[in-house]
Tab-separated table of N, CA and C in Angstrom:
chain	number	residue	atom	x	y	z
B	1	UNK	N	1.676	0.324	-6.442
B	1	UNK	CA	0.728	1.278	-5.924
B	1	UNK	C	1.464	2.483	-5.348
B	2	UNK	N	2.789	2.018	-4.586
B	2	UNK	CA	3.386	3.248	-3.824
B	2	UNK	C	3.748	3.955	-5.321
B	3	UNK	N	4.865	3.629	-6.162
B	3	UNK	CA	4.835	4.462	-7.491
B	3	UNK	C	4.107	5.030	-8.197
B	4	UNK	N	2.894	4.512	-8.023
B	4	UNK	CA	1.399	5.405	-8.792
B	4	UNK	C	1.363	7.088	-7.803
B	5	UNK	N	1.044	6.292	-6.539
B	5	UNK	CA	0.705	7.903	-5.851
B	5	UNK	C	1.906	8.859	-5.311
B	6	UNK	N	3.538	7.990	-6.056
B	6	UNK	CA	4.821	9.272	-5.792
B	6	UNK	C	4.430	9.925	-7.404
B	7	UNK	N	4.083	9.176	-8.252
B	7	UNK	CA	3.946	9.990	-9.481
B	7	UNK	C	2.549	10.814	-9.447
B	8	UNK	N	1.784	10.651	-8.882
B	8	UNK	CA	0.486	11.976	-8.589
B	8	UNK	C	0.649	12.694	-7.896
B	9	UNK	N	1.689	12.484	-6.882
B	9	UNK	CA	2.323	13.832	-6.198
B	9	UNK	C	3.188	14.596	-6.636
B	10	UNK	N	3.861	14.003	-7.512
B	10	UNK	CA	4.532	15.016	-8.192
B	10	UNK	C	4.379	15.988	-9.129
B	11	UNK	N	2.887	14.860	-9.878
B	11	UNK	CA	2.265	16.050	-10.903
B	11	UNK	C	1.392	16.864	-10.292
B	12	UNK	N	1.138	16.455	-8.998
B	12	UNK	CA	0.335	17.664	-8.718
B	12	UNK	C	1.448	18.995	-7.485
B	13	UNK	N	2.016	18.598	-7.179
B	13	UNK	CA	3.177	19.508	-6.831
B	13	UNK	C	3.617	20.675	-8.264
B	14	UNK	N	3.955	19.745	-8.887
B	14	UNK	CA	3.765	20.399	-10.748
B	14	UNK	C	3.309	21.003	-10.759
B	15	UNK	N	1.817	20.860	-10.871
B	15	UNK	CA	0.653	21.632	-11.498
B	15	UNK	C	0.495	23.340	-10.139
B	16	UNK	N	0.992	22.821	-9.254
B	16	UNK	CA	0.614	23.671	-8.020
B	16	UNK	C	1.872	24.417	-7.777
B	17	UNK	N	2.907	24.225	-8.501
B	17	UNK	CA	4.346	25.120	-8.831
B	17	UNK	C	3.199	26.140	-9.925
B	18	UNK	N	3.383	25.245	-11.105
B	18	UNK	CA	2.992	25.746	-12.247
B	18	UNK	C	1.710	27.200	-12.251
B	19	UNK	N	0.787	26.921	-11.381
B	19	UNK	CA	-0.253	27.443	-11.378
B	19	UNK	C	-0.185	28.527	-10.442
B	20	UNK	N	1.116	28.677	-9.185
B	20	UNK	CA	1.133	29.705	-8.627
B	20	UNK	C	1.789	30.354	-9.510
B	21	UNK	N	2.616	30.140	-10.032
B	21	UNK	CA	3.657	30.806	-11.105
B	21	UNK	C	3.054	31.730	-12.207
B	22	UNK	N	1.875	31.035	-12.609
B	22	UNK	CA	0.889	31.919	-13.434
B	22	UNK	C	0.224	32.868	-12.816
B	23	UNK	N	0.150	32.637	-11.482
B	23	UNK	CA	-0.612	33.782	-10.910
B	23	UNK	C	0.143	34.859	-10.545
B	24	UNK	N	0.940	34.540	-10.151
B	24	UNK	CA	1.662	35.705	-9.388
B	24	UNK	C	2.756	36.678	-10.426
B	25	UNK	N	2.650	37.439	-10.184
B	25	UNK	CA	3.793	38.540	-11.106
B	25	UNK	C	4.993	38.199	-10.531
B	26	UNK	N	6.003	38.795	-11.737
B	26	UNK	CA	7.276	38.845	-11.745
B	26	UNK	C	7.652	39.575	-10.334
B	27	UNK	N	7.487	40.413	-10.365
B	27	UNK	CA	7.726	41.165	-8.938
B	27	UNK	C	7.354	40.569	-7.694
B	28	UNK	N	6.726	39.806	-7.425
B	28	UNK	CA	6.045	38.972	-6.147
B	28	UNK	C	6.328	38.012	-6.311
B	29	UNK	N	7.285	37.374	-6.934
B	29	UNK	CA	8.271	36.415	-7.069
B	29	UNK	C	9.365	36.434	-5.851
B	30	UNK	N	9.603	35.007	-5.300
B	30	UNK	CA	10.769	35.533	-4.333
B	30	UNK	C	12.021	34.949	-5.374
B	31	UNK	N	13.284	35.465	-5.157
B	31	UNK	CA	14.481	35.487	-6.150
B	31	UNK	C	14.571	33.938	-6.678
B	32	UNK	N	14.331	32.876	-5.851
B	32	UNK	CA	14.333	31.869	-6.295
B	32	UNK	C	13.766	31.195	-7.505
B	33	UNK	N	12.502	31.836	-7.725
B	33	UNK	CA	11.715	31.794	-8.419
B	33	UNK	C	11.521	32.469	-9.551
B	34	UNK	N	12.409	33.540	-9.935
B	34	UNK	CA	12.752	34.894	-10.666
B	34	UNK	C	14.154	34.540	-12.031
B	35	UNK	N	14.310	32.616	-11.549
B	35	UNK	CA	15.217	32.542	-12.148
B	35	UNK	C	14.784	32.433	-13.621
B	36	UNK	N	15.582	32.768	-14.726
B	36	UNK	CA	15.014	33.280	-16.003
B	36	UNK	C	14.775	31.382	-16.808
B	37	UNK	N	15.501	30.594	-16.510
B	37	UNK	CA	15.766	29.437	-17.315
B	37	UNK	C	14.357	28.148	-16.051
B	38	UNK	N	13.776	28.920	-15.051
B	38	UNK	CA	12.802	28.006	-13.890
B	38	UNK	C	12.244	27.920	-14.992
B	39	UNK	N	11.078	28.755	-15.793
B	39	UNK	CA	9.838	28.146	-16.300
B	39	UNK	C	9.887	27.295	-17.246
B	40	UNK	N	11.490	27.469	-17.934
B	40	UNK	CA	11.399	26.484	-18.915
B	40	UNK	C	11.927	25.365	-19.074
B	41	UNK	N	12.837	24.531	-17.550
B	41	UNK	CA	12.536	23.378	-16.804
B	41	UNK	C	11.250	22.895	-16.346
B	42	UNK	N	10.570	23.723	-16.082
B	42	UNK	CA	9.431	23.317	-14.851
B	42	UNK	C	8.354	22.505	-16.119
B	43	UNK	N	8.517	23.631	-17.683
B	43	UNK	CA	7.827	23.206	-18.447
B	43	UNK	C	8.681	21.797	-19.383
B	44	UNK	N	9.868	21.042	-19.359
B	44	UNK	CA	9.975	20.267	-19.925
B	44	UNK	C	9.877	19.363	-18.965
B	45	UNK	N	9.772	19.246	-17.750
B	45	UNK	CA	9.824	18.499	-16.730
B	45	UNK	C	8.179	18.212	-16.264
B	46	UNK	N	7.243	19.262	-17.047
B	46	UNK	CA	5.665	18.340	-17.364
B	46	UNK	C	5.186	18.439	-18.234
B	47	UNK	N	6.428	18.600	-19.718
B	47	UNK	CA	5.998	17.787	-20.821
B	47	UNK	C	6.283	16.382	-20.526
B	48	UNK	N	7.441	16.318	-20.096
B	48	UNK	CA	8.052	15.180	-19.682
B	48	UNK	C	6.906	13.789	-18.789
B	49	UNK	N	7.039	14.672	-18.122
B	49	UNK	CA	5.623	13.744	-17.042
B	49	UNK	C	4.255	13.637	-17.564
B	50	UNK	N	3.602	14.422	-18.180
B	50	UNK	CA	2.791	14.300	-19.224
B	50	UNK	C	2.653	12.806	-20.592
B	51	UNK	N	3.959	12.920	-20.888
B	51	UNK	CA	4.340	11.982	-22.038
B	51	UNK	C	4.244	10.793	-21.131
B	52	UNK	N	4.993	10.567	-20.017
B	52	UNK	CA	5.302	9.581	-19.352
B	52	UNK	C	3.367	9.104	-19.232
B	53	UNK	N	3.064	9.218	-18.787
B	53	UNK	CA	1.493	9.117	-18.221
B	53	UNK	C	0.606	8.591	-19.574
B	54	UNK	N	1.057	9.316	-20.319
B	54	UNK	CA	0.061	8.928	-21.345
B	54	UNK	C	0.658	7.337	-22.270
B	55	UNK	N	2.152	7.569	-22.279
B	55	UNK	CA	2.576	5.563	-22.684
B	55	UNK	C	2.413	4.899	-21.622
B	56	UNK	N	1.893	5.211	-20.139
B	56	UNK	CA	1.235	4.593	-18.851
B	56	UNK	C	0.408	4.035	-19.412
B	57	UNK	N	-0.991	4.885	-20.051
B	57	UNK	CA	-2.470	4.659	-20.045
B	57	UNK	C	-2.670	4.114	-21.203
B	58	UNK	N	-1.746	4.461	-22.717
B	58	UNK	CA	-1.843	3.565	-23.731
B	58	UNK	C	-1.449	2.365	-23.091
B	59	UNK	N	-0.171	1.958	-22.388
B	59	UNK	CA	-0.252	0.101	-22.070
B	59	UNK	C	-1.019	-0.244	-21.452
B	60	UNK	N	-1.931	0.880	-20.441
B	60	UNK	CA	-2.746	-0.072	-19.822
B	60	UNK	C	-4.022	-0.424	-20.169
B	61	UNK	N	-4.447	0.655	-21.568
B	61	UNK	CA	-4.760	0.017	-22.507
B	61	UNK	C	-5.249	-1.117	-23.272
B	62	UNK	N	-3.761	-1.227	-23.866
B	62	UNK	CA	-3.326	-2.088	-24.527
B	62	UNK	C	-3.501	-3.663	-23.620
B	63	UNK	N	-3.000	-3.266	-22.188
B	63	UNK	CA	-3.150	-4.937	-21.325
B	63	UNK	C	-4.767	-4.923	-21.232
B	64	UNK	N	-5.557	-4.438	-21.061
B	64	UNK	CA	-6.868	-3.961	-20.792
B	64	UNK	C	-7.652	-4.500	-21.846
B	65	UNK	N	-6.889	-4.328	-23.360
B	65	UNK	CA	-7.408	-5.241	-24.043
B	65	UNK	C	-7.292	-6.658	-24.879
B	66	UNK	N	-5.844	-6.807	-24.393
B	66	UNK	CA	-5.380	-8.314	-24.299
B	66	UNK	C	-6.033	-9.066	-23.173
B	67	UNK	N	-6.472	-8.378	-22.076
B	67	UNK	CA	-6.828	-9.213	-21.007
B	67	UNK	C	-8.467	-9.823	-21.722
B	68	UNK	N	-9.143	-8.287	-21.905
B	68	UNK	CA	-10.613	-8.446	-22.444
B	68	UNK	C	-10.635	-9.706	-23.807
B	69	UNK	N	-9.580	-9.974	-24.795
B	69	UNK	CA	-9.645	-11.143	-25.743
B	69	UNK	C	-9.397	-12.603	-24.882
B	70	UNK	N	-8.215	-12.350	-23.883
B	70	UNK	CA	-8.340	-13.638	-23.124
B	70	UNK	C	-9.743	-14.508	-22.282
B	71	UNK	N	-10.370	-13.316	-21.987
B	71	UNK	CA	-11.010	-13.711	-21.147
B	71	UNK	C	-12.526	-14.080	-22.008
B	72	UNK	N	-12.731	-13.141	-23.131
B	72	UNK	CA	-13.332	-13.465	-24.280
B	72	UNK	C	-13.337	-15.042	-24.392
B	73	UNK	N	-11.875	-15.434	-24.937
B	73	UNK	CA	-11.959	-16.763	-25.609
B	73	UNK	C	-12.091	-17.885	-24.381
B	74	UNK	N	-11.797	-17.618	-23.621
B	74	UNK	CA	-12.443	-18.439	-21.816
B	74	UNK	C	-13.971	-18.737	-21.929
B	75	UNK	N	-14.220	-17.276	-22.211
B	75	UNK	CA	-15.429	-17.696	-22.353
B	75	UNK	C	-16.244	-18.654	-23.365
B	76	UNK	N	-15.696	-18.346	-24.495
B	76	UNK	CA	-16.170	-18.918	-25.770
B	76	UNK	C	-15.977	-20.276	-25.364
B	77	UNK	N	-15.111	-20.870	-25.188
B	77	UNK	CA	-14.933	-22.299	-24.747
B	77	UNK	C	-15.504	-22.853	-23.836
B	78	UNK	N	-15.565	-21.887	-22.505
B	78	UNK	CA	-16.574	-22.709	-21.915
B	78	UNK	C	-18.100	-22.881	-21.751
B	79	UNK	N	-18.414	-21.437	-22.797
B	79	UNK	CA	-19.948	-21.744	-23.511
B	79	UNK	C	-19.989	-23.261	-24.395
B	80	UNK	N	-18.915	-23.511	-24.923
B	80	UNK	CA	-18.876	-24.621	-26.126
B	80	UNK	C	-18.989	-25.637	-25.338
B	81	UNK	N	-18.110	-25.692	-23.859
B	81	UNK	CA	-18.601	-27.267	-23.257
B	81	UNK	C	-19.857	-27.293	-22.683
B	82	UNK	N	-20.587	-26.178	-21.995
B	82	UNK	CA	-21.619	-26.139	-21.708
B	82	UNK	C	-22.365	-26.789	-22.265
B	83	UNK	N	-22.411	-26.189	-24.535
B	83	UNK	CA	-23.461	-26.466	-24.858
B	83	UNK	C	-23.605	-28.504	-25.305
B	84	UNK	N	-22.305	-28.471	-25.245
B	84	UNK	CA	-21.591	-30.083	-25.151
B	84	UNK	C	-22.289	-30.537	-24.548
B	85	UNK	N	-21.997	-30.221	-23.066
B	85	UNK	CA	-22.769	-31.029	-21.832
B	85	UNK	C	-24.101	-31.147	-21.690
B	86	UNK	N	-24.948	-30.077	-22.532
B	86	UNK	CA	-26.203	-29.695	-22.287
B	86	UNK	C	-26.777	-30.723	-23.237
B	87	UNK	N	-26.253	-31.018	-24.401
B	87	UNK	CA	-26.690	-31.362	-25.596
B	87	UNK	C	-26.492	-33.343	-25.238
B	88	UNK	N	-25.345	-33.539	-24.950
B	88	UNK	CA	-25.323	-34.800	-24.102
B	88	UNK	C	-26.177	-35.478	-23.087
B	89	UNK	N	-26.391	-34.605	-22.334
B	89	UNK	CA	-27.129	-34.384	-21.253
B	89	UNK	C	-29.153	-34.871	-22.191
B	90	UNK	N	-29.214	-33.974	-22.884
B	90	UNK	CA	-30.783	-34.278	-23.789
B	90	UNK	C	-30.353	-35.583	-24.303
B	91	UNK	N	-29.229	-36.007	-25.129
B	91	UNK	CA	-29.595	-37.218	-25.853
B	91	UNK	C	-29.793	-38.507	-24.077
B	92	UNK	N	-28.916	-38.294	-23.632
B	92	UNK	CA	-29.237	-39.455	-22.336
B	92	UNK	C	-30.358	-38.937	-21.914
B	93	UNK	N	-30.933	-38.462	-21.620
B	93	UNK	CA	-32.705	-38.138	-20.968
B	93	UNK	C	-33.455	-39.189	-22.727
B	94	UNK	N	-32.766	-38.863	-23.526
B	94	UNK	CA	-33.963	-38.914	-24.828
B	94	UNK	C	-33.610	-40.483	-24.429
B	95	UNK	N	-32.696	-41.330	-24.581
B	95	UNK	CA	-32.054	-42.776	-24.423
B	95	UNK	C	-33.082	-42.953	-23.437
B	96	UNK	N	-33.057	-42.485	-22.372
B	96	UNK	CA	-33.697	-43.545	-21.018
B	96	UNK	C	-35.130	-42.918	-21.318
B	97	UNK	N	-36.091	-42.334	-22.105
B	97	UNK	CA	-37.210	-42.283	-22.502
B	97	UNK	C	-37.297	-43.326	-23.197
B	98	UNK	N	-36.516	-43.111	-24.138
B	98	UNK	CA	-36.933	-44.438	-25.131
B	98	UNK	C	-37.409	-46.166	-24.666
B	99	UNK	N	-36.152	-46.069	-23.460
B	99	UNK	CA	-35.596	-47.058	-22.885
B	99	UNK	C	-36.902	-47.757	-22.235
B	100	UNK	N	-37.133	-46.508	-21.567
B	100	UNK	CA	-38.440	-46.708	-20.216
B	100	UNK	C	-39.995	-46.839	-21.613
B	101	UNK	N	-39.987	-46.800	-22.834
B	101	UNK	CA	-41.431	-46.590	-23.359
B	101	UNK	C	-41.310	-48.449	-23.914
């Protein structure tokens, strides 16, 4: 959980570099920021984080739907003893009818 919300702070630190950067002109830049090779770190560094996020959400995904078949076939089985038990359950009621006529 702590790694989830250092990685949403960072993309949004990102996005909030990124987005003053678009706003503001070259000239209202302070020198730090004026450096010629910044935007095109800042931009492989949230392609980068971008990519990262998205083989995040494909595995979780992917577990999301291994979990959904497990729990599927849980189910399937224990509908099957149910209908076992249920069906058992009628022939002994039908036995002690018989029994009792």
């Amino acid at each position: 959980m702590r790694t989830m919300r250092m990685t949403v702070m960072k993309t949004m630190r990102s996005v909030l570099l990124l987005s003053l950067l678009s706003v503001a002109s070259a000239d209202q830049l302070t020198p730090e920021l004026q450096h010629p090779h910044l935007l095109t770190r800042l931009s492989a560094a949230g392609r980068e984080c971008v990519i990262g996020e998205i083989k995040r959400a494909l595995l979780g995904v992917k577990q999301l739907g291994e979990t959904l078949e497990t729990q599927q076939h849980t189910h399937l089985q224990l509908m099957e003893t149910l209908t076992h038990c249920y069906n058992k359950k009628r022939g002994a009621e039908q036995l002690a009818q018989e029994a009792g006529l």
